Amino acid sequence: DVKVTQSSRYLVKRTGEKVFLECVQDMDHENMFWYRQDPGLGLRLIYFSYDVKMKEKGDIPEGYSVSREKKERFSLILESASTNQTSMYLCASSLSWTHDNSPLHFGNGTRLTVT
Amino acid sequence: AQTVTQSQPEMSVQEAETVTLSCTYDTSENNYYLFWYKQPPSRQMILVIRQEAYKQQNATENRFSVNFQKAAKSFSLKISDSQLGDTAMYFCAFMKPRAGTYKYIFGTGTRLKVLA
């Protein structure tokens, strides 16, 4: 089974702090994603990456950046955390786009609170 | 742009009964994929079932089946013989793969509670 591991289940940070959310997958997947989940809004894509050092903006990239230095690891960075970034963050991975219907495999999520 | 709509924010069903969750989507594409994902209270999202748009036959996975109506752009999930473990948030998702871009569009979710 694919395992997607997010480094923290819960994080509490202060406004203005730089925050790193880490995600590691163990199945050699090309694609990795960061989503934000908010009640009533579903999942919204922040960034995704289809290869090492490659990244594409999703629907809500403002205030976030990402890093993918190794295939198995995809980091989400909040350069200066703000209270409106309080949310659940979900990491996911999948096989390459050539596997058309490859599903997403999700991590357990990180509940981030910015005070 | 594609959109996915789940019009039922919350539903409940008695154990052992059948429930149907609705999902509609809007797209001008002809070939695409549709998914239902389940997120139990433990939070890890898992795939329930998937459907290729070019297949007319509805997908089934044990107690889970879909009613895929391509012309109506409808993709409902039927859960038969509901179990307490089916209590979860259910998300419908649309995906159109293209080289270099690989985006899913999710609905807002339906919270299903199975009652003992």
XYZ file of N, CA, C and O in Angstrom, chain A residues 9-50:
168
model
N 0.449 16.100 12.896
C -1.023 16.057 12.883
C -1.595 17.404 13.281
O -2.619 17.833 12.759
N -0.947 18.049 14.250
C -1.407 19.336 14.752
C -0.211 20.285 14.862
O 0.873 19.879 15.285
N -0.452 21.533 14.452
C 0.556 22.575 14.609
C -0.125 23.841 15.066
O -1.204 24.187 14.567
N 0.529 24.551 15.998
C 0.060 25.864 16.410
C 1.215 26.829 16.205
O 2.306 26.624 16.754
N 0.984 27.850 15.416
C 2.023 28.832 15.094
C 1.501 30.235 15.324
O 0.291 30.467 15.346
N 2.426 31.160 15.459
C 2.058 32.555 15.659
C 2.080 33.303 14.332
O 2.830 32.969 13.408
N 1.276 34.330 14.256
C 1.244 35.189 13.076
C 2.647 35.692 12.769
O 3.371 36.129 13.657
N 3.019 35.599 11.475
C 4.319 36.070 11.033
C 5.408 35.011 11.023
O 6.476 35.228 10.424
N 5.147 33.878 11.660
C 6.152 32.815 11.669
C 6.264 32.164 10.300
O 5.291 32.130 9.524
N 7.426 31.621 10.012
C 7.609 30.809 8.808
C 7.298 29.366 9.183
O 7.811 28.848 10.176
N 6.425 28.738 8.400
C 5.932 27.411 8.741
C 6.267 26.433 7.611
O 6.084 26.741 6.432
N 6.748 25.266 8.009
C 7.064 24.213 7.043
C 6.155 23.012 7.314
O 6.115 22.497 8.425
N 5.456 22.564 6.280
C 4.696 21.325 6.365
C 5.357 20.326 5.429
O 5.550 20.602 4.245
N 5.688 19.162 6.006
C 6.451 18.180 5.241
C 5.579 16.987 4.876
O 4.715 16.559 5.648
N 5.840 16.439 3.708
C 5.098 15.287 3.222
C 6.052 14.344 2.510
O 6.848 14.782 1.667
N 5.946 13.070 2.843
C 6.800 12.055 2.228
C 5.938 10.896 1.752
O 5.054 10.441 2.482
N 6.209 10.426 0.529
C 5.498 9.244 0.015
C 6.525 8.169 -0.346
O 7.659 8.471 -0.732
N 6.095 6.915 -0.217
C 7.040 5.810 -0.336
C 6.815 4.944 -1.568
O 7.304 3.811 -1.623
N 6.063 5.438 -2.557
C 5.739 4.591 -3.703
C 6.251 5.139 -5.023
O 5.722 4.795 -6.073
N 7.247 6.008 -4.979
C 7.875 6.474 -6.214
C 6.882 7.176 -7.148
O 6.996 7.112 -8.369
N 5.915 7.852 -6.570
C 4.937 8.584 -7.368
C 5.536 9.863 -7.933
O 6.269 10.578 -7.249
N 5.173 10.139 -9.195
C 5.681 11.366 -9.813
C 4.959 12.614 -9.300
O 5.552 13.673 -9.149
N 3.662 12.481 -9.119
C 2.853 13.659 -8.783
C 2.650 13.794 -7.284
O 2.365 12.819 -6.593
N 2.790 15.010 -6.803
C 2.468 15.286 -5.402
C 1.694 16.597 -5.327
O 1.884 17.488 -6.160
N 0.827 16.685 -4.329
C -0.132 17.784 -4.250
C -0.238 18.282 -2.811
O -0.117 17.505 -1.869
N -0.533 19.564 -2.686
C -0.949 20.117 -1.410
C -2.334 20.737 -1.584
O -2.557 21.576 -2.465
N -3.258 20.290 -0.702
C -4.616 20.821 -0.675
C -4.871 21.468 0.666
O -4.313 21.097 1.693
N -5.809 22.377 0.618
C -6.327 22.975 1.840
C -7.794 22.592 1.933
O -8.532 22.689 0.937
N -8.220 22.142 3.136
C -9.602 21.722 3.334
C -10.267 22.609 4.363
O -9.820 22.688 5.510
N -11.342 23.271 3.968
C -12.112 24.135 4.862
C -13.589 23.752 4.766
O -14.084 23.436 3.669
N -14.303 23.802 5.884
C -15.733 23.429 5.873
C -16.511 24.239 4.849
O -16.377 25.462 4.772
N -17.318 23.549 4.068
C -18.150 24.215 3.075
C -17.436 24.604 1.796
O -18.079 25.043 0.835
N -16.123 24.419 1.782
C -15.350 24.778 0.588
C -14.707 23.566 -0.066
O -14.123 23.685 -1.153
N -14.765 22.435 0.570
C -14.168 21.234 0.000
C -12.648 21.306 0.029
O -12.052 21.928 0.914
N -12.019 20.666 -0.956
C -10.569 20.685 -1.069
C -10.170 21.653 -2.177
O -10.700 21.583 -3.294
N -9.244 22.509 -1.848
C -8.750 23.450 -2.837
C -7.249 23.236 -3.029
O -6.497 23.151 -2.053
N -6.831 23.199 -4.279
C -5.446 22.900 -4.609
C -4.574 24.137 -4.425
O -4.855 25.192 -4.998
N -3.505 23.964 -3.655
C -2.567 25.067 -3.423
C -1.445 25.024 -4.468
O -1.214 25.976 -5.194
N -0.752 23.906 -4.508
C 0.331 23.670 -5.462
C 0.372 22.190 -5.788
O -0.043 21.360 -4.994
N 0.921 21.889 -6.963
C 1.261 20.502 -7.232
C 2.590 20.420 -7.959
O 3.088 21.418 -8.484
N 3.147 19.222 -7.968
C 4.445 18.986 -8.586
C 4.377 17.676 -9.342
O 3.906 16.672 -8.808
N 4.854 17.682 -10.592
C 4.813 16.459 -11.389
C 6.198 15.875 -11.599
O 6.358 14.896 -12.326
